[in-house]
Amino acid sequence: MIRTRFVPSLRWSIRRLISTSLPARMPALTRLSALQRETLVQPLLASGWTLNSDPIAKRESITRSFTFPSFSEAFAFMTRVAIAAEKADHHPEWENVYNRVRVELTTHDAGNSVSEKDIHLASLMNEFAKGLEGK
């Protein structure tokens, strides 16, 4: 058995992230209705997210780019999101270049459209990025 040694504060941080990231039960996997789109997507659009629709590919998604002061802070953000995404079984499409993280969210099980799972994960990303972006 391989044993790893964690710095006590890191072990505490990882436990805290896992325990506070997401509720155990996530929303159903359905397309957003027009009313839901108006009420749930609009606040995200105001915070820098973009709603994308590709009728040819029959795909809808929300995207956002985050910029952090350093690679370390971008990676810390991605780690926190990864733990929440794994817990929710909902994984973002993303890319990282130095201090920038570009995220695209769509729900394949809902016909490649935006679902409540995407809205919830996007809201968590906004929360996780608060205080880290543009220090």
Short mmCIF file of N, CA, C and O in Angstrom, two decimals:
data_model
loop_
_atom_site.label_atom_id
_atom_site.label_comp_id
_atom_site.label_asym_id
_atom_site.label_seq_id
_atom_site.Cartn_x
_atom_site.Cartn_y
_atom_site.Cartn_z
N MET A 1 0.84 -1.19 0.00
CA MET A 1 0.00 0.00 0.00
C MET A 1 0.89 1.24 0.00
O MET A 1 1.80 1.37 0.79
N ILE A 2 0.59 2.13 -0.90
CA ILE A 2 1.35 3.37 -0.98
C ILE A 2 0.68 4.40 -0.09
O ILE A 2 -0.52 4.62 -0.18
N ARG A 3 1.46 5.02 0.74
CA ARG A 3 0.92 6.05 1.64
C ARG A 3 1.44 7.40 1.19
O ARG A 3 2.62 7.54 0.87
N THR A 4 0.56 8.35 1.16
CA THR A 4 1.00 9.70 0.83
C THR A 4 0.85 10.56 2.05
O THR A 4 -0.01 10.33 2.90
N ARG A 5 1.68 11.54 2.14
CA ARG A 5 1.61 12.46 3.27
C ARG A 5 1.08 13.79 2.77
O ARG A 5 1.60 14.34 1.81
N PHE A 6 0.04 14.24 3.39
CA PHE A 6 -0.54 15.53 3.05
C PHE A 6 -0.16 16.55 4.12
O PHE A 6 -0.03 16.21 5.28
N VAL A 7 0.00 17.75 3.69
CA VAL A 7 0.13 18.83 4.65
C VAL A 7 -1.21 18.93 5.35
O VAL A 7 -2.26 18.89 4.69
N PRO A 8 -1.26 19.01 6.68
CA PRO A 8 -2.56 19.03 7.38
C PRO A 8 -3.55 20.04 6.83
O PRO A 8 -4.73 19.75 6.69
N SER A 9 -3.11 21.25 6.48
CA SER A 9 -4.05 22.25 5.97
C SER A 9 -4.61 21.84 4.62
O SER A 9 -5.75 22.12 4.31
N LEU A 10 -3.81 21.17 3.79
CA LEU A 10 -4.29 20.71 2.50
C LEU A 10 -5.34 19.62 2.67
O LEU A 10 -6.38 19.63 2.02
N ARG A 11 -5.08 18.69 3.59
CA ARG A 11 -6.05 17.62 3.86
C ARG A 11 -7.37 18.24 4.33
O ARG A 11 -8.43 17.86 3.87
N TRP A 12 -7.30 19.23 5.21
CA TRP A 12 -8.51 19.89 5.70
C TRP A 12 -9.23 20.60 4.56
O TRP A 12 -10.44 20.52 4.44
N SER A 13 -8.48 21.26 3.68
CA SER A 13 -9.09 21.98 2.56
C SER A 13 -9.82 21.04 1.62
O SER A 13 -10.92 21.34 1.17
N ILE A 14 -9.21 19.90 1.31
CA ILE A 14 -9.84 18.94 0.41
C ILE A 14 -11.11 18.39 1.03
O ILE A 14 -12.15 18.31 0.38
N ARG A 15 -11.08 18.05 2.31
CA ARG A 15 -12.28 17.56 2.98
C ARG A 15 -13.39 18.61 2.96
O ARG A 15 -14.54 18.30 2.73
N ARG A 16 -13.03 19.86 3.21
CA ARG A 16 -14.01 20.94 3.22
C ARG A 16 -14.62 21.12 1.84
O ARG A 16 -15.83 21.29 1.71
N LEU A 17 -13.81 21.05 0.81
CA LEU A 17 -14.33 21.19 -0.55
C LEU A 17 -15.31 20.08 -0.89
O LEU A 17 -16.38 20.33 -1.45
N ILE A 18 -14.97 18.87 -0.55
CA ILE A 18 -15.83 17.73 -0.87
C ILE A 18 -17.14 17.83 -0.09
O ILE A 18 -18.21 17.59 -0.63
N SER A 19 -17.08 18.22 1.15
CA SER A 19 -18.29 18.24 1.97
C SER A 19 -19.21 19.41 1.67
O SER A 19 -20.39 19.36 1.97
N THR A 20 -18.69 20.50 1.09
CA THR A 20 -19.52 21.68 0.87
C THR A 20 -19.82 21.97 -0.59
O THR A 20 -20.48 22.95 -0.88
N SER A 21 -19.37 21.13 -1.50
CA SER A 21 -19.47 21.47 -2.91
C SER A 21 -20.89 21.40 -3.47
O SER A 21 -21.40 22.37 -3.98
N LEU A 22 -21.52 20.24 -3.40
CA LEU A 22 -22.81 20.07 -4.05
C LEU A 22 -23.74 19.22 -3.20
O LEU A 22 -23.29 18.38 -2.43
N PRO A 23 -25.04 19.43 -3.36
CA PRO A 23 -25.97 18.53 -2.68
C PRO A 23 -25.90 17.14 -3.30
O PRO A 23 -25.45 16.98 -4.44
N ALA A 24 -26.33 16.15 -2.56
CA ALA A 24 -26.28 14.77 -3.05
C ALA A 24 -27.19 14.56 -4.25
O ALA A 24 -26.88 13.80 -5.14
N ARG A 25 -28.33 15.22 -4.30
CA ARG A 25 -29.30 15.03 -5.39
C ARG A 25 -29.24 16.23 -6.32
O ARG A 25 -29.42 17.36 -5.91
N MET A 26 -29.00 15.96 -7.58
CA MET A 26 -28.94 17.03 -8.58
C MET A 26 -30.26 17.10 -9.35
O MET A 26 -31.02 16.14 -9.37
N PRO A 27 -30.52 18.24 -10.00
CA PRO A 27 -31.76 18.40 -10.77
C PRO A 27 -31.88 17.38 -11.91
O PRO A 27 -30.89 16.81 -12.35
N ALA A 28 -33.10 17.21 -12.38
CA ALA A 28 -33.37 16.27 -13.48
C ALA A 28 -32.69 16.74 -14.76
O ALA A 28 -32.40 17.92 -14.93
N LEU A 29 -32.46 15.82 -15.67
CA LEU A 29 -31.78 16.12 -16.91
C LEU A 29 -32.78 16.42 -18.02
O LEU A 29 -33.10 15.57 -18.84
N THR A 30 -33.29 17.62 -18.04
CA THR A 30 -34.21 18.04 -19.08
C THR A 30 -33.79 19.42 -19.59
O THR A 30 -33.12 20.17 -18.89
N ARG A 31 -34.21 19.71 -20.82
CA ARG A 31 -33.96 21.04 -21.37
C ARG A 31 -34.67 22.08 -20.53
O ARG A 31 -35.72 21.82 -19.95
N LEU A 32 -34.12 23.27 -20.50
CA LEU A 32 -34.78 24.37 -19.79
C LEU A 32 -35.98 24.86 -20.60
O LEU A 32 -35.90 25.00 -21.81
N SER A 33 -37.05 25.15 -19.90
CA SER A 33 -38.21 25.75 -20.55
C SER A 33 -37.90 27.22 -20.82
O SER A 33 -36.91 27.76 -20.34
N ALA A 34 -38.77 27.88 -21.57
CA ALA A 34 -38.56 29.30 -21.87
C ALA A 34 -38.55 30.12 -20.58
O ALA A 34 -37.73 31.03 -20.42
N LEU A 35 -39.43 29.80 -19.64
CA LEU A 35 -39.48 30.51 -18.37
C LEU A 35 -38.21 30.26 -17.56
O LEU A 35 -37.63 31.19 -17.00
N GLN A 36 -37.76 29.01 -17.51
CA GLN A 36 -36.52 28.70 -16.79
C GLN A 36 -35.33 29.41 -17.44
O GLN A 36 -34.45 29.91 -16.74
N ARG A 37 -35.33 29.44 -18.76
CA ARG A 37 -34.23 30.12 -19.45
C ARG A 37 -34.19 31.59 -19.04
O ARG A 37 -33.13 32.14 -18.77
N GLU A 38 -35.35 32.20 -18.97
CA GLU A 38 -35.42 33.61 -18.60
C GLU A 38 -34.97 33.84 -17.15
O GLU A 38 -34.21 34.75 -16.87
N THR A 39 -35.42 32.99 -16.25
CA THR A 39 -35.13 33.22 -14.84
C THR A 39 -33.78 32.66 -14.38
O THR A 39 -33.14 33.24 -13.51
N LEU A 40 -33.32 31.56 -14.96
CA LEU A 40 -32.08 30.92 -14.51
C LEU A 40 -30.85 31.35 -15.29
O LEU A 40 -29.77 31.49 -14.72
N VAL A 41 -31.00 31.56 -16.59
CA VAL A 41 -29.84 31.89 -17.42
C VAL A 41 -29.50 33.38 -17.32
O VAL A 41 -28.32 33.74 -17.34
N GLN A 42 -30.49 34.24 -17.22
CA GLN A 42 -30.23 35.68 -17.20
C GLN A 42 -29.22 36.12 -16.15
O GLN A 42 -28.32 36.91 -16.45
N PRO A 43 -29.32 35.64 -14.90
CA PRO A 43 -28.30 36.05 -13.91
C PRO A 43 -26.88 35.61 -14.30
O PRO A 43 -25.92 36.32 -14.03
N LEU A 44 -26.77 34.47 -14.97
CA LEU A 44 -25.46 34.02 -15.41
C LEU A 44 -24.92 34.92 -16.54
O LEU A 44 -23.74 35.23 -16.57
N LEU A 45 -25.81 35.32 -17.43
CA LEU A 45 -25.39 36.21 -18.52
C LEU A 45 -24.87 37.52 -17.96
O LEU A 45 -23.89 38.08 -18.45
N ALA A 46 -25.50 37.99 -16.88
CA ALA A 46 -25.07 39.23 -16.25
C ALA A 46 -23.71 39.09 -15.56
O ALA A 46 -23.03 40.09 -15.33
N SER A 47 -23.31 37.84 -15.26
CA SER A 47 -22.03 37.63 -14.58
C SER A 47 -20.92 37.17 -15.53
O SER A 47 -19.88 36.69 -15.07
N GLY A 48 -21.14 37.30 -16.83
CA GLY A 48 -20.08 37.01 -17.78
C GLY A 48 -20.23 35.74 -18.60
O GLY A 48 -19.40 35.45 -19.46
N TRP A 49 -21.26 34.96 -18.35
CA TRP A 49 -21.50 33.75 -19.14
C TRP A 49 -22.17 34.13 -20.45
O TRP A 49 -22.86 35.15 -20.54
N THR A 50 -21.99 33.31 -21.48
CA THR A 50 -22.60 33.52 -22.79
C THR A 50 -23.41 32.28 -23.15
O THR A 50 -22.93 31.17 -22.97
N LEU A 51 -24.62 32.50 -23.65
CA LEU A 51 -25.46 31.40 -24.12
C LEU A 51 -25.18 31.20 -25.60
O LEU A 51 -25.29 32.14 -26.39
N ASN A 52 -24.79 29.99 -25.99
CA ASN A 52 -24.44 29.67 -27.37
C ASN A 52 -25.43 28.66 -27.92
O ASN A 52 -25.80 27.72 -27.23
N SER A 53 -25.81 28.86 -29.16
CA SER A 53 -26.72 27.92 -29.81
C SER A 53 -26.21 27.64 -31.22
O SER A 53 -25.94 28.58 -31.98
N ASP A 54 -26.05 26.36 -31.53
CA ASP A 54 -25.60 25.95 -32.86
C ASP A 54 -26.68 25.05 -33.45
O ASP A 54 -26.74 23.86 -33.16
N PRO A 55 -27.58 25.63 -34.28
CA PRO A 55 -28.69 24.83 -34.83
C PRO A 55 -28.23 23.71 -35.76
O PRO A 55 -28.89 22.67 -35.84
N ILE A 56 -27.09 23.87 -36.41
CA ILE A 56 -26.61 22.83 -37.31
C ILE A 56 -26.16 21.61 -36.51
O ILE A 56 -26.51 20.48 -36.82
N ALA A 57 -25.40 21.85 -35.45
CA ALA A 57 -24.94 20.75 -34.60
C ALA A 57 -25.98 20.34 -33.57
O ALA A 57 -25.79 19.37 -32.84
N LYS A 58 -27.08 21.10 -33.52
CA LYS A 58 -28.14 20.85 -32.53
C LYS A 58 -27.54 20.80 -31.13
O LYS A 58 -27.72 19.84 -30.38
N ARG A 59 -26.84 21.88 -30.80
CA ARG A 59 -26.14 21.96 -29.52
C ARG A 59 -26.33 23.34 -28.92
O ARG A 59 -26.25 24.35 -29.61
N GLU A 60 -26.57 23.36 -27.63
CA GLU A 60 -26.70 24.60 -26.88
C GLU A 60 -25.78 24.50 -25.68
O GLU A 60 -25.66 23.43 -25.07
N SER A 61 -25.10 25.60 -25.34
CA SER A 61 -24.18 25.57 -24.22
C SER A 61 -24.06 26.96 -23.61
O SER A 61 -24.51 27.95 -24.20
N ILE A 62 -23.44 27.00 -22.44
CA ILE A 62 -23.07 28.27 -21.83
C ILE A 62 -21.56 28.25 -21.66
O ILE A 62 -20.97 27.21 -21.35
N THR A 63 -20.92 29.39 -21.92
CA THR A 63 -19.46 29.47 -21.82
C THR A 63 -19.05 30.70 -21.03
O THR A 63 -19.79 31.69 -20.96
N ARG A 64 -17.86 30.59 -20.45
CA ARG A 64 -17.29 31.73 -19.76
C ARG A 64 -15.78 31.54 -19.68
O ARG A 64 -15.30 30.41 -19.56
N SER A 65 -15.06 32.64 -19.73
CA SER A 65 -13.62 32.63 -19.51
C SER A 65 -13.33 33.30 -18.18
O SER A 65 -13.90 34.36 -17.87
N PHE A 66 -12.50 32.67 -17.40
CA PHE A 66 -12.06 33.20 -16.12
C PHE A 66 -10.58 33.54 -16.24
O PHE A 66 -9.82 32.78 -16.85
N THR A 67 -10.15 34.66 -15.67
CA THR A 67 -8.74 35.05 -15.67
C THR A 67 -8.31 35.25 -14.22
O THR A 67 -8.96 35.97 -13.47
N PHE A 68 -7.21 34.60 -13.87
CA PHE A 68 -6.70 34.63 -12.50
C PHE A 68 -5.32 35.28 -12.49
O PHE A 68 -4.67 35.40 -13.54
N PRO A 69 -4.85 35.69 -11.33
CA PRO A 69 -3.54 36.34 -11.25
C PRO A 69 -2.37 35.44 -11.63
O PRO A 69 -1.33 35.93 -12.07
N SER A 70 -2.52 34.12 -11.46
CA SER A 70 -1.41 33.22 -11.73
C SER A 70 -1.92 31.85 -12.16
O SER A 70 -3.11 31.53 -12.00
N PHE A 71 -1.01 31.04 -12.66
CA PHE A 71 -1.34 29.66 -13.02
C PHE A 71 -1.80 28.89 -11.79
O PHE A 71 -2.76 28.12 -11.85
N SER A 72 -1.14 29.10 -10.66
CA SER A 72 -1.49 28.37 -9.43
C SER A 72 -2.93 28.63 -9.02
O SER A 72 -3.64 27.70 -8.62
N GLU A 73 -3.37 29.86 -9.12
CA GLU A 73 -4.76 30.17 -8.74
C GLU A 73 -5.75 29.62 -9.76
O GLU A 73 -6.83 29.17 -9.39
N ALA A 74 -5.39 29.62 -11.03
CA ALA A 74 -6.25 29.02 -12.05
C ALA A 74 -6.38 27.52 -11.80
O ALA A 74 -7.47 26.95 -11.87
N PHE A 75 -5.26 26.89 -11.47
CA PHE A 75 -5.27 25.46 -11.22
C PHE A 75 -6.04 25.13 -9.95
O PHE A 75 -6.77 24.13 -9.89
N ALA A 76 -5.92 25.97 -8.92
CA ALA A 76 -6.69 25.76 -7.68
C ALA A 76 -8.18 25.85 -7.96
O ALA A 76 -8.97 25.04 -7.46
N PHE A 77 -8.59 26.81 -8.79
CA PHE A 77 -9.99 26.94 -9.19
C PHE A 77 -10.45 25.67 -9.91
O PHE A 77 -11.50 25.11 -9.60
N MET A 78 -9.65 25.20 -10.85
CA MET A 78 -10.01 24.00 -11.61
C MET A 78 -10.11 22.78 -10.70
O MET A 78 -11.00 21.94 -10.87
N THR A 79 -9.24 22.69 -9.73
CA THR A 79 -9.28 21.57 -8.79
C THR A 79 -10.57 21.60 -7.98
O THR A 79 -11.24 20.57 -7.81
N ARG A 80 -10.93 22.76 -7.52
CA ARG A 80 -12.16 22.89 -6.73
C ARG A 80 -13.38 22.54 -7.58
O ARG A 80 -14.28 21.82 -7.14
N VAL A 81 -13.41 23.02 -8.82
CA VAL A 81 -14.51 22.70 -9.73
C VAL A 81 -14.53 21.20 -10.05
O VAL A 81 -15.59 20.58 -10.09
N ALA A 82 -13.35 20.62 -10.24
CA ALA A 82 -13.27 19.19 -10.56
C ALA A 82 -13.87 18.33 -9.46
O ALA A 82 -14.58 17.36 -9.73
N ILE A 83 -13.63 18.69 -8.22
CA ILE A 83 -14.18 17.93 -7.09
C ILE A 83 -15.71 18.05 -7.08
O ILE A 83 -16.42 17.06 -6.94
N ALA A 84 -16.22 19.26 -7.29
CA ALA A 84 -17.67 19.47 -7.33
C ALA A 84 -18.29 18.76 -8.53
O ALA A 84 -19.36 18.13 -8.41
N ALA A 85 -17.64 18.82 -9.68
CA ALA A 85 -18.16 18.19 -10.90
C ALA A 85 -18.19 16.68 -10.75
O ALA A 85 -19.15 16.02 -11.17
N GLU A 86 -17.16 16.11 -10.16
CA GLU A 86 -17.11 14.67 -9.96
C GLU A 86 -18.22 14.22 -9.02
O GLU A 86 -18.90 13.22 -9.26
N LYS A 87 -18.42 14.98 -7.97
CA LYS A 87 -19.48 14.66 -7.01
C LYS A 87 -20.86 14.71 -7.67
O LYS A 87 -21.73 13.90 -7.37
N ALA A 88 -21.04 15.65 -8.60
CA ALA A 88 -22.33 15.81 -9.29
C ALA A 88 -22.44 14.93 -10.53
O ALA A 88 -23.50 14.87 -11.14
N ASP A 89 -21.35 14.27 -10.91
CA ASP A 89 -21.30 13.48 -12.14
C ASP A 89 -21.71 14.34 -13.34
O ASP A 89 -22.52 13.97 -14.17
N HIS A 90 -21.15 15.55 -13.37
CA HIS A 90 -21.43 16.49 -14.45
C HIS A 90 -20.13 17.23 -14.74
O HIS A 90 -19.69 18.06 -13.95
N HIS A 91 -19.51 16.92 -15.85
CA HIS A 91 -18.15 17.37 -16.11
C HIS A 91 -18.10 18.45 -17.19
O HIS A 91 -18.69 18.28 -18.25
N PRO A 92 -17.38 19.53 -16.91
CA PRO A 92 -17.29 20.61 -17.88
C PRO A 92 -16.33 20.27 -19.01
O PRO A 92 -15.44 19.43 -18.87
N GLU A 93 -16.51 20.95 -20.13
CA GLU A 93 -15.52 20.96 -21.19
C GLU A 93 -14.72 22.23 -20.92
O GLU A 93 -15.31 23.31 -20.82
N TRP A 94 -13.42 22.10 -20.75
CA TRP A 94 -12.65 23.29 -20.42
C TRP A 94 -11.23 23.20 -20.93
O TRP A 94 -10.75 22.14 -21.31
N GLU A 95 -10.59 24.37 -20.95
CA GLU A 95 -9.19 24.44 -21.33
C GLU A 95 -8.51 25.48 -20.45
O GLU A 95 -9.14 26.45 -20.01
N ASN A 96 -7.24 25.25 -20.21
CA ASN A 96 -6.46 26.13 -19.34
C ASN A 96 -5.18 26.52 -20.07
O ASN A 96 -4.47 25.67 -20.57
N VAL A 97 -4.95 27.82 -20.16
CA VAL A 97 -3.70 28.34 -20.68
C VAL A 97 -3.20 29.35 -19.65
O VAL A 97 -3.83 30.39 -19.43
N TYR A 98 -2.11 28.98 -19.00
CA TYR A 98 -1.50 29.75 -17.93
C TYR A 98 -2.53 30.22 -16.90
O TYR A 98 -2.97 29.41 -16.09
N ASN A 99 -2.94 31.48 -16.91
CA ASN A 99 -3.84 31.98 -15.86
C ASN A 99 -5.29 32.08 -16.33
O ASN A 99 -6.14 32.61 -15.61
N ARG A 100 -5.59 31.55 -17.53
CA ARG A 100 -6.94 31.62 -18.05
C ARG A 100 -7.58 30.23 -18.09
O ARG A 100 -6.94 29.25 -18.44
N VAL A 101 -8.87 30.21 -17.75
CA VAL A 101 -9.64 28.97 -17.83
C VAL A 101 -10.90 29.28 -18.62
O VAL A 101 -11.66 30.18 -18.26
N ARG A 102 -11.10 28.57 -19.72
CA ARG A 102 -12.31 28.73 -20.53
C ARG A 102 -13.18 27.50 -20.30
O ARG A 102 -12.70 26.37 -20.40
N VAL A 103 -14.45 27.74 -19.98
CA VAL A 103 -15.36 26.65 -19.62
C VAL A 103 -16.56 26.65 -20.56
O VAL A 103 -17.09 27.72 -20.91
N GLU A 104 -16.99 25.46 -20.96
CA GLU A 104 -18.23 25.29 -21.72
C GLU A 104 -19.04 24.21 -21.02
O GLU A 104 -18.54 23.14 -20.72
N LEU A 105 -20.31 24.53 -20.76
CA LEU A 105 -21.21 23.59 -20.10
C LEU A 105 -22.40 23.27 -20.98
O LEU A 105 -23.04 24.18 -21.53
N THR A 106 -22.69 22.00 -21.12
CA THR A 106 -23.87 21.50 -21.80
C THR A 106 -24.20 20.14 -21.21
O THR A 106 -23.33 19.51 -20.62
N THR A 107 -25.43 19.72 -21.32
CA THR A 107 -25.82 18.42 -20.78
C THR A 107 -26.12 17.49 -21.94
O THR A 107 -27.12 17.65 -22.64
N HIS A 108 -25.24 16.52 -22.15
CA HIS A 108 -25.41 15.58 -23.26
C HIS A 108 -26.67 14.74 -23.09
O HIS A 108 -27.36 14.46 -24.06
N ASP A 109 -26.96 14.35 -21.84
CA ASP A 109 -28.15 13.52 -21.57
C ASP A 109 -29.46 14.28 -21.74
O ASP A 109 -30.53 13.68 -21.70
N ALA A 110 -29.39 15.59 -21.91
CA ALA A 110 -30.59 16.39 -22.16
C ALA A 110 -30.58 16.89 -23.60
O ALA A 110 -31.09 17.97 -23.91
N GLY A 111 -29.99 16.10 -24.48
CA GLY A 111 -29.99 16.46 -25.90
C GLY A 111 -29.02 17.57 -26.26
O GLY A 111 -29.31 18.39 -27.13
N ASN A 112 -27.87 17.59 -25.60
CA ASN A 112 -26.86 18.64 -25.84
C ASN A 112 -27.44 20.04 -25.67
O ASN A 112 -27.26 20.91 -26.51
N SER A 113 -28.16 20.21 -24.59
CA SER A 113 -28.73 21.51 -24.30
C SER A 113 -28.36 21.91 -22.88
O SER A 113 -27.79 21.14 -22.12
N VAL A 114 -28.70 23.12 -22.52
CA VAL A 114 -28.43 23.62 -21.17
C VAL A 114 -29.52 23.11 -20.24
O VAL A 114 -30.70 23.21 -20.54
N SER A 115 -29.09 22.54 -19.12
CA SER A 115 -30.03 22.02 -18.13
C SER A 115 -29.76 22.69 -16.79
O SER A 115 -28.83 23.48 -16.64
N GLU A 116 -30.57 22.34 -15.80
CA GLU A 116 -30.38 22.88 -14.46
C GLU A 116 -29.02 22.48 -13.89
O GLU A 116 -28.44 23.21 -13.09
N LYS A 117 -28.49 21.33 -14.30
CA LYS A 117 -27.16 20.92 -13.84
C LYS A 117 -26.10 21.92 -14.30
O LYS A 117 -25.18 22.26 -13.55
N ASP A 118 -26.23 22.41 -15.52
CA ASP A 118 -25.28 23.39 -16.04
C ASP A 118 -25.40 24.70 -15.27
O ASP A 118 -24.38 25.32 -14.92
N ILE A 119 -26.63 25.11 -15.02
CA ILE A 119 -26.86 26.36 -14.28
C ILE A 119 -26.25 26.26 -12.89
O ILE A 119 -25.58 27.18 -12.42
N HIS A 120 -26.46 25.13 -12.24
CA HIS A 120 -25.95 24.94 -10.89
C HIS A 120 -24.42 24.93 -10.88
O HIS A 120 -23.80 25.61 -10.05
N LEU A 121 -23.80 24.21 -11.80
CA LEU A 121 -22.34 24.16 -11.84
C LEU A 121 -21.76 25.52 -12.21
O LEU A 121 -20.74 25.94 -11.65
N ALA A 122 -22.39 26.24 -13.12
CA ALA A 122 -21.93 27.59 -13.48
C ALA A 122 -22.01 28.52 -12.28
O ALA A 122 -21.08 29.33 -12.04
N SER A 123 -23.07 28.42 -11.51
CA SER A 123 -23.21 29.25 -10.31
C SER A 123 -22.12 28.93 -9.30
O SER A 123 -21.56 29.83 -8.66
N LEU A 124 -21.81 27.64 -9.15
CA LEU A 124 -20.72 27.25 -8.25
C LEU A 124 -19.38 27.81 -8.74
O LEU A 124 -18.57 28.28 -7.94
N MET A 125 -19.16 27.75 -10.04
CA MET A 125 -17.91 28.29 -10.59
C MET A 125 -17.79 29.77 -10.30
O MET A 125 -16.71 30.26 -9.93
N ASN A 126 -18.89 30.50 -10.45
CA ASN A 126 -18.87 31.93 -10.12
C ASN A 126 -18.49 32.13 -8.67
O ASN A 126 -17.69 33.00 -8.33
N GLU A 127 -19.07 31.32 -7.80
CA GLU A 127 -18.79 31.42 -6.36
C GLU A 127 -17.33 31.08 -6.06
O GLU A 127 -16.67 31.77 -5.31
N PHE A 128 -16.83 30.01 -6.68
CA PHE A 128 -15.44 29.60 -6.45
C PHE A 128 -14.44 30.65 -6.95
O PHE A 128 -13.36 30.80 -6.39
N ALA A 129 -14.79 31.35 -8.03
CA ALA A 129 -13.88 32.33 -8.62
C ALA A 129 -13.88 33.66 -7.85
O ALA A 129 -12.92 34.43 -7.99
N LYS A 130 -14.91 33.91 -7.06
CA LYS A 130 -14.96 35.17 -6.31
C LYS A 130 -13.72 35.29 -5.45
O LYS A 130 -13.32 34.38 -4.76
N GLY A 131 -13.10 36.45 -5.50
CA GLY A 131 -11.92 36.69 -4.69
C GLY A 131 -10.64 36.20 -5.32
O GLY A 131 -9.56 36.58 -4.91
N LEU A 132 -10.71 35.31 -6.32
CA LEU A 132 -9.51 34.81 -6.98
C LEU A 132 -9.21 35.59 -8.26
O LEU A 132 -8.07 35.82 -8.59
N GLU A 133 -10.28 35.94 -8.99
CA GLU A 133 -10.08 36.62 -10.27
C GLU A 133 -9.54 38.02 -10.07
O GLU A 133 -9.97 38.74 -9.19
N GLY A 134 -8.60 38.39 -10.91
CA GLY A 134 -8.11 39.75 -10.99
C GLY A 134 -7.60 40.35 -9.69
O GLY A 134 -7.83 41.51 -9.44
N LYS A 135 -6.95 39.56 -8.86
CA LYS A 135 -6.39 40.10 -7.61
C LYS A 135 -5.37 41.16 -7.89
O LYS A 135 -4.62 41.10 -8.81
#
